[in-house]
């Protein structure tokens, strides 16, 4: 039995299989970007680090919070 996420994956796999754009220009532009800052260093720079996500909607539960609420307040 396919789940909702299986359907999403199938859709994206099909889109990728049919996408024949040349990736060379994208790769070249990415190589010119400065190095990304260290995520680990940023977390360790303070006494404690937090990785958090506040979702306003869920595929299973639907709307979880009002659109006006601040993620900082929810966290």
GROMACS .gro file of N, CA and C in nm:
model
  225
    1UNK      N    1   0.085  -0.118   0.000
    1UNK     CA    2   0.000   0.000   0.000
    1UNK      C    3   0.089   0.124   0.000
    2UNK      N    4   0.074   0.208  -0.097
    2UNK     CA    5   0.154   0.330  -0.110
    2UNK      C    6   0.102   0.436  -0.012
    3UNK      N    7   0.195   0.507   0.048
    3UNK     CA    8   0.159   0.614   0.140
    3UNK      C    9   0.161   0.747   0.065
    4UNK      N   10   0.120   0.851   0.134
    4UNK     CA   11   0.122   0.985   0.078
    4UNK      C   12   0.265   1.023   0.037
    5UNK      N   13   0.363   0.988   0.121
    5UNK     CA   14   0.502   1.021   0.091
    5UNK      C   15   0.552   0.941  -0.029
    6UNK      N   16   0.507   0.817  -0.044
    6UNK     CA   17   0.543   0.737  -0.162
    6UNK      C   18   0.496   0.806  -0.290
    7UNK      N   19   0.377   0.863  -0.285
    7UNK     CA   20   0.323   0.933  -0.402
    7UNK      C   21   0.408   1.056  -0.435
    8UNK      N   22   0.452   1.128  -0.332
    8UNK     CA   23   0.537   1.245  -0.354
    8UNK      C   24   0.669   1.202  -0.416
    9UNK      N   25   0.729   1.095  -0.363
    9UNK     CA   26   0.856   1.045  -0.418
    9UNK      C   27   0.839   1.002  -0.563
   10UNK      N   28   0.731   0.932  -0.593
   10UNK     CA   29   0.706   0.889  -0.731
   10UNK      C   30   0.697   1.008  -0.825
   11UNK      N   31   0.627   1.112  -0.783
   11UNK     CA   32   0.612   1.232  -0.865
   11UNK      C   33   0.748   1.296  -0.892
   12UNK      N   34   0.830   1.310  -0.788
   12UNK     CA   35   0.960   1.374  -0.804
   12UNK      C   36   1.056   1.287  -0.885
   13UNK      N   37   1.047   1.157  -0.870
   13UNK     CA   38   1.131   1.068  -0.952
   13UNK      C   39   1.095   1.083  -1.099
   14UNK      N   40   0.966   1.092  -1.128
   14UNK     CA   41   0.922   1.110  -1.266
   14UNK      C   42   0.970   1.244  -1.321
   15UNK      N   43   0.958   1.350  -1.242
   15UNK     CA   44   1.004   1.481  -1.287
   15UNK      C   45   1.154   1.480  -1.315
   16UNK      N   46   1.230   1.416  -1.226
   16UNK     CA   47   1.376   1.409  -1.246
   16UNK      C   48   1.411   1.330  -1.371
   17UNK      N   49   1.341   1.221  -1.395
   17UNK     CA   50   1.369   1.138  -1.512
   17UNK      C   51   1.342   1.214  -1.641
   18UNK      N   52   1.248   1.307  -1.638
   18UNK     CA   53   1.212   1.383  -1.758
   18UNK      C   54   1.282   1.519  -1.767
   19UNK      N   55   1.369   1.549  -1.673
   19UNK     CA   56   1.440   1.678  -1.672
   19UNK      C   57   1.576   1.659  -1.737
   20UNK      N   58   1.592   1.715  -1.855
   20UNK     CA   59   1.715   1.695  -1.932
   20UNK      C   60   1.798   1.823  -1.943
   21UNK      N   61   1.780   1.914  -1.847
   21UNK     CA   62   1.858   2.037  -1.850
   21UNK      C   63   2.007   2.008  -1.825
   22UNK      N   64   2.091   2.091  -1.883
   22UNK     CA   65   2.236   2.082  -1.863
   22UNK      C   66   2.271   2.135  -1.725
   23UNK      N   67   2.336   2.055  -1.643
   23UNK     CA   68   2.369   2.097  -1.507
   23UNK      C   69   2.502   2.171  -1.499
   24UNK      N   70   2.579   2.174  -1.606
   24UNK     CA   71   2.711   2.239  -1.602
   24UNK      C   72   2.704   2.385  -1.556
   25UNK      N   73   2.614   2.467  -1.609
   25UNK     CA   74   2.608   2.608  -1.562
   25UNK      C   75   2.576   2.618  -1.413
   26UNK      N   76   2.489   2.531  -1.364
   26UNK     CA   77   2.455   2.533  -1.222
   26UNK      C   78   2.576   2.494  -1.138
   27UNK      N   79   2.645   2.389  -1.179
   27UNK     CA   80   2.765   2.346  -1.107
   27UNK      C   81   2.870   2.457  -1.104
   28UNK      N   82   2.889   2.522  -1.217
   28UNK     CA   83   2.989   2.629  -1.225
   28UNK      C   84   2.953   2.745  -1.132
   29UNK      N   85   2.825   2.782  -1.128
   29UNK     CA   86   2.786   2.892  -1.040
   29UNK      C   87   2.800   2.852  -0.893
   30UNK      N   88   2.775   2.726  -0.861
   30UNK     CA   89   2.790   2.679  -0.723
   30UNK      C   90   2.937   2.679  -0.681
   31UNK      N   91   3.024   2.644  -0.774
   31UNK     CA   92   3.167   2.641  -0.742
   31UNK      C   93   3.222   2.780  -0.715
   32UNK      N   94   3.158   2.882  -0.766
   32UNK     CA   95   3.204   3.020  -0.743
   32UNK      C   96   3.155   3.078  -0.611
   33UNK      N   97   3.062   3.011  -0.547
   33UNK     CA   98   3.009   3.059  -0.419
   33UNK      C   99   3.112   3.044  -0.309
   34UNK      N  100   3.110   3.132  -0.210
   34UNK     CA  101   3.202   3.115  -0.097
   34UNK      C  102   3.163   2.990  -0.018
   35UNK      N  103   3.257   2.937   0.055
   35UNK     CA  104   3.230   2.818   0.137
   35UNK      C  105   3.124   2.850   0.241
   36UNK      N  106   3.039   2.754   0.267
   36UNK     CA  107   2.934   2.772   0.367
   36UNK      C  108   2.997   2.773   0.506
   37UNK      N  109   2.942   2.851   0.599
   37UNK     CA  110   2.995   2.851   0.735
   37UNK      C  111   2.974   2.713   0.799
   38UNK      N  112   3.055   2.681   0.896
   38UNK     CA  113   3.047   2.552   0.963
   38UNK      C  114   2.923   2.547   1.053
   39UNK      N  115   2.835   2.454   1.025
   39UNK     CA  116   2.715   2.437   1.105
   39UNK      C  117   2.752   2.389   1.245
   40UNK      N  118   2.844   2.294   1.252
   40UNK     CA  119   2.888   2.244   1.382
   40UNK      C  120   2.951   2.356   1.466
   41UNK      N  121   3.035   2.436   1.405
   41UNK     CA  122   3.099   2.546   1.478
   41UNK      C  123   2.994   2.644   1.530
   42UNK      N  124   2.893   2.673   1.450
   42UNK     CA  125   2.788   2.765   1.494
   42UNK      C  126   2.714   2.710   1.615
   43UNK      N  127   2.688   2.579   1.617
   43UNK     CA  128   2.619   2.519   1.732
   43UNK      C  129   2.708   2.517   1.855
   44UNK      N  130   2.837   2.497   1.836
   44UNK     CA  131   2.929   2.488   1.949
   44UNK      C  132   2.972   2.625   2.001
   45UNK      N  133   2.946   2.729   1.926
   45UNK     CA  134   2.992   2.863   1.964
   45UNK      C  135   2.920   2.915   2.088
   46UNK      N  136   2.810   2.860   2.121
   46UNK     CA  137   2.733   2.903   2.238
   46UNK      C  138   2.731   2.792   2.342
   47UNK      N  139   2.677   2.824   2.454
   47UNK     CA  140   2.673   2.727   2.563
   47UNK      C  141   2.593   2.603   2.524
   48UNK      N  142   2.485   2.622   2.450
   48UNK     CA  143   2.409   2.509   2.400
   48UNK      C  144   2.351   2.547   2.264
   49UNK      N  145   2.325   2.448   2.182
   49UNK     CA  146   2.269   2.471   2.050
   49UNK      C  147   2.137   2.399   2.035
   50UNK      N  148   2.051   2.457   1.956
   50UNK     CA  149   1.920   2.399   1.934
   50UNK      C  150   1.892   2.396   1.785
   51UNK      N  151   1.845   2.283   1.739
   51UNK     CA  152   1.795   2.271   1.603
   51UNK      C  153   1.645   2.245   1.618
   52UNK      N  154   1.564   2.332   1.564
   52UNK     CA  155   1.420   2.318   1.582
   52UNK      C  156   1.347   2.349   1.452
   53UNK      N  157   1.229   2.292   1.441
   53UNK     CA  158   1.145   2.317   1.325
   53UNK      C  159   1.002   2.332   1.374
   54UNK      N  160   0.935   2.434   1.327
   54UNK     CA  161   0.795   2.455   1.361
   54UNK      C  162   0.717   2.446   1.232
   55UNK      N  163   0.631   2.347   1.223
   55UNK     CA  164   0.552   2.328   1.102
   55UNK      C  165   0.413   2.385   1.124
   56UNK      N  166   0.368   2.459   1.026
   56UNK     CA  167   0.233   2.514   1.034
   56UNK      C  168   0.129   2.420   0.976
   57UNK      N  169   0.176   2.327   0.892
   57UNK     CA  170   0.085   2.230   0.830
   57UNK      C  171   0.152   2.094   0.829
   58UNK      N  172   0.072   1.992   0.827
   58UNK     CA  173   0.121   1.855   0.820
   58UNK      C  174   0.039   1.781   0.715
   59UNK      N  175   0.102   1.697   0.634
   59UNK     CA  176   0.023   1.621   0.536
   59UNK      C  177  -0.083   1.533   0.602
   60UNK      N  178  -0.055   1.488   0.722
   60UNK     CA  179  -0.148   1.399   0.791
   60UNK      C  180  -0.250   1.476   0.874
   61UNK      N  181  -0.204   1.576   0.952
   61UNK     CA  182  -0.292   1.647   1.044
   61UNK      C  183  -0.352   1.775   0.988
   62UNK      N  184  -0.304   1.823   0.877
   62UNK     CA  185  -0.356   1.948   0.822
   62UNK      C  186  -0.297   2.066   0.898
   63UNK      N  187  -0.375   2.174   0.907
   63UNK     CA  188  -0.327   2.295   0.975
   63UNK      C  189  -0.303   2.265   1.122
   64UNK      N  190  -0.182   2.300   1.170
   64UNK     CA  191  -0.147   2.272   1.309
   64UNK      C  192  -0.146   2.397   1.395
   65UNK      N  193  -0.114   2.512   1.334
   65UNK     CA  194  -0.115   2.637   1.409
   65UNK      C  195  -0.167   2.746   1.316
   66UNK      N  196  -0.203   2.857   1.372
   66UNK     CA  197  -0.249   2.966   1.288
   66UNK      C  198  -0.132   3.027   1.213
   67UNK      N  199  -0.155   3.082   1.097
   67UNK     CA  200  -0.048   3.139   1.014
   67UNK      C  201   0.014   3.261   1.080
   68UNK      N  202  -0.057   3.325   1.172
   68UNK     CA  203  -0.005   3.447   1.235
   68UNK      C  204   0.088   3.419   1.352
   69UNK      N  205   0.092   3.298   1.402
   69UNK     CA  206   0.171   3.270   1.522
   69UNK      C  207   0.321   3.271   1.490
   70UNK      N  208   0.397   3.320   1.580
   70UNK     CA  209   0.543   3.330   1.563
   70UNK      C  210   0.608   3.196   1.596
   71UNK      N  211   0.695   3.145   1.509
   71UNK     CA  212   0.767   3.022   1.540
   71UNK      C  213   0.844   3.032   1.673
   72UNK      N  214   0.895   3.150   1.703
   72UNK     CA  215   0.966   3.170   1.829
   72UNK      C  216   0.872   3.145   1.948
   73UNK      N  217   0.748   3.193   1.936
   73UNK     CA  218   0.650   3.172   2.044
   73UNK      C  219   0.614   3.027   2.057
   74UNK      N  220   0.599   2.957   1.945
   74UNK     CA  221   0.565   2.815   1.949
   74UNK      C  222   0.678   2.735   2.011
   75UNK      N  223   0.801   2.767   1.969
   75UNK     CA  224   0.917   2.693   2.024
   75UNK      C  225   0.929   2.720   2.173
   0.00000   0.00000   0.00000
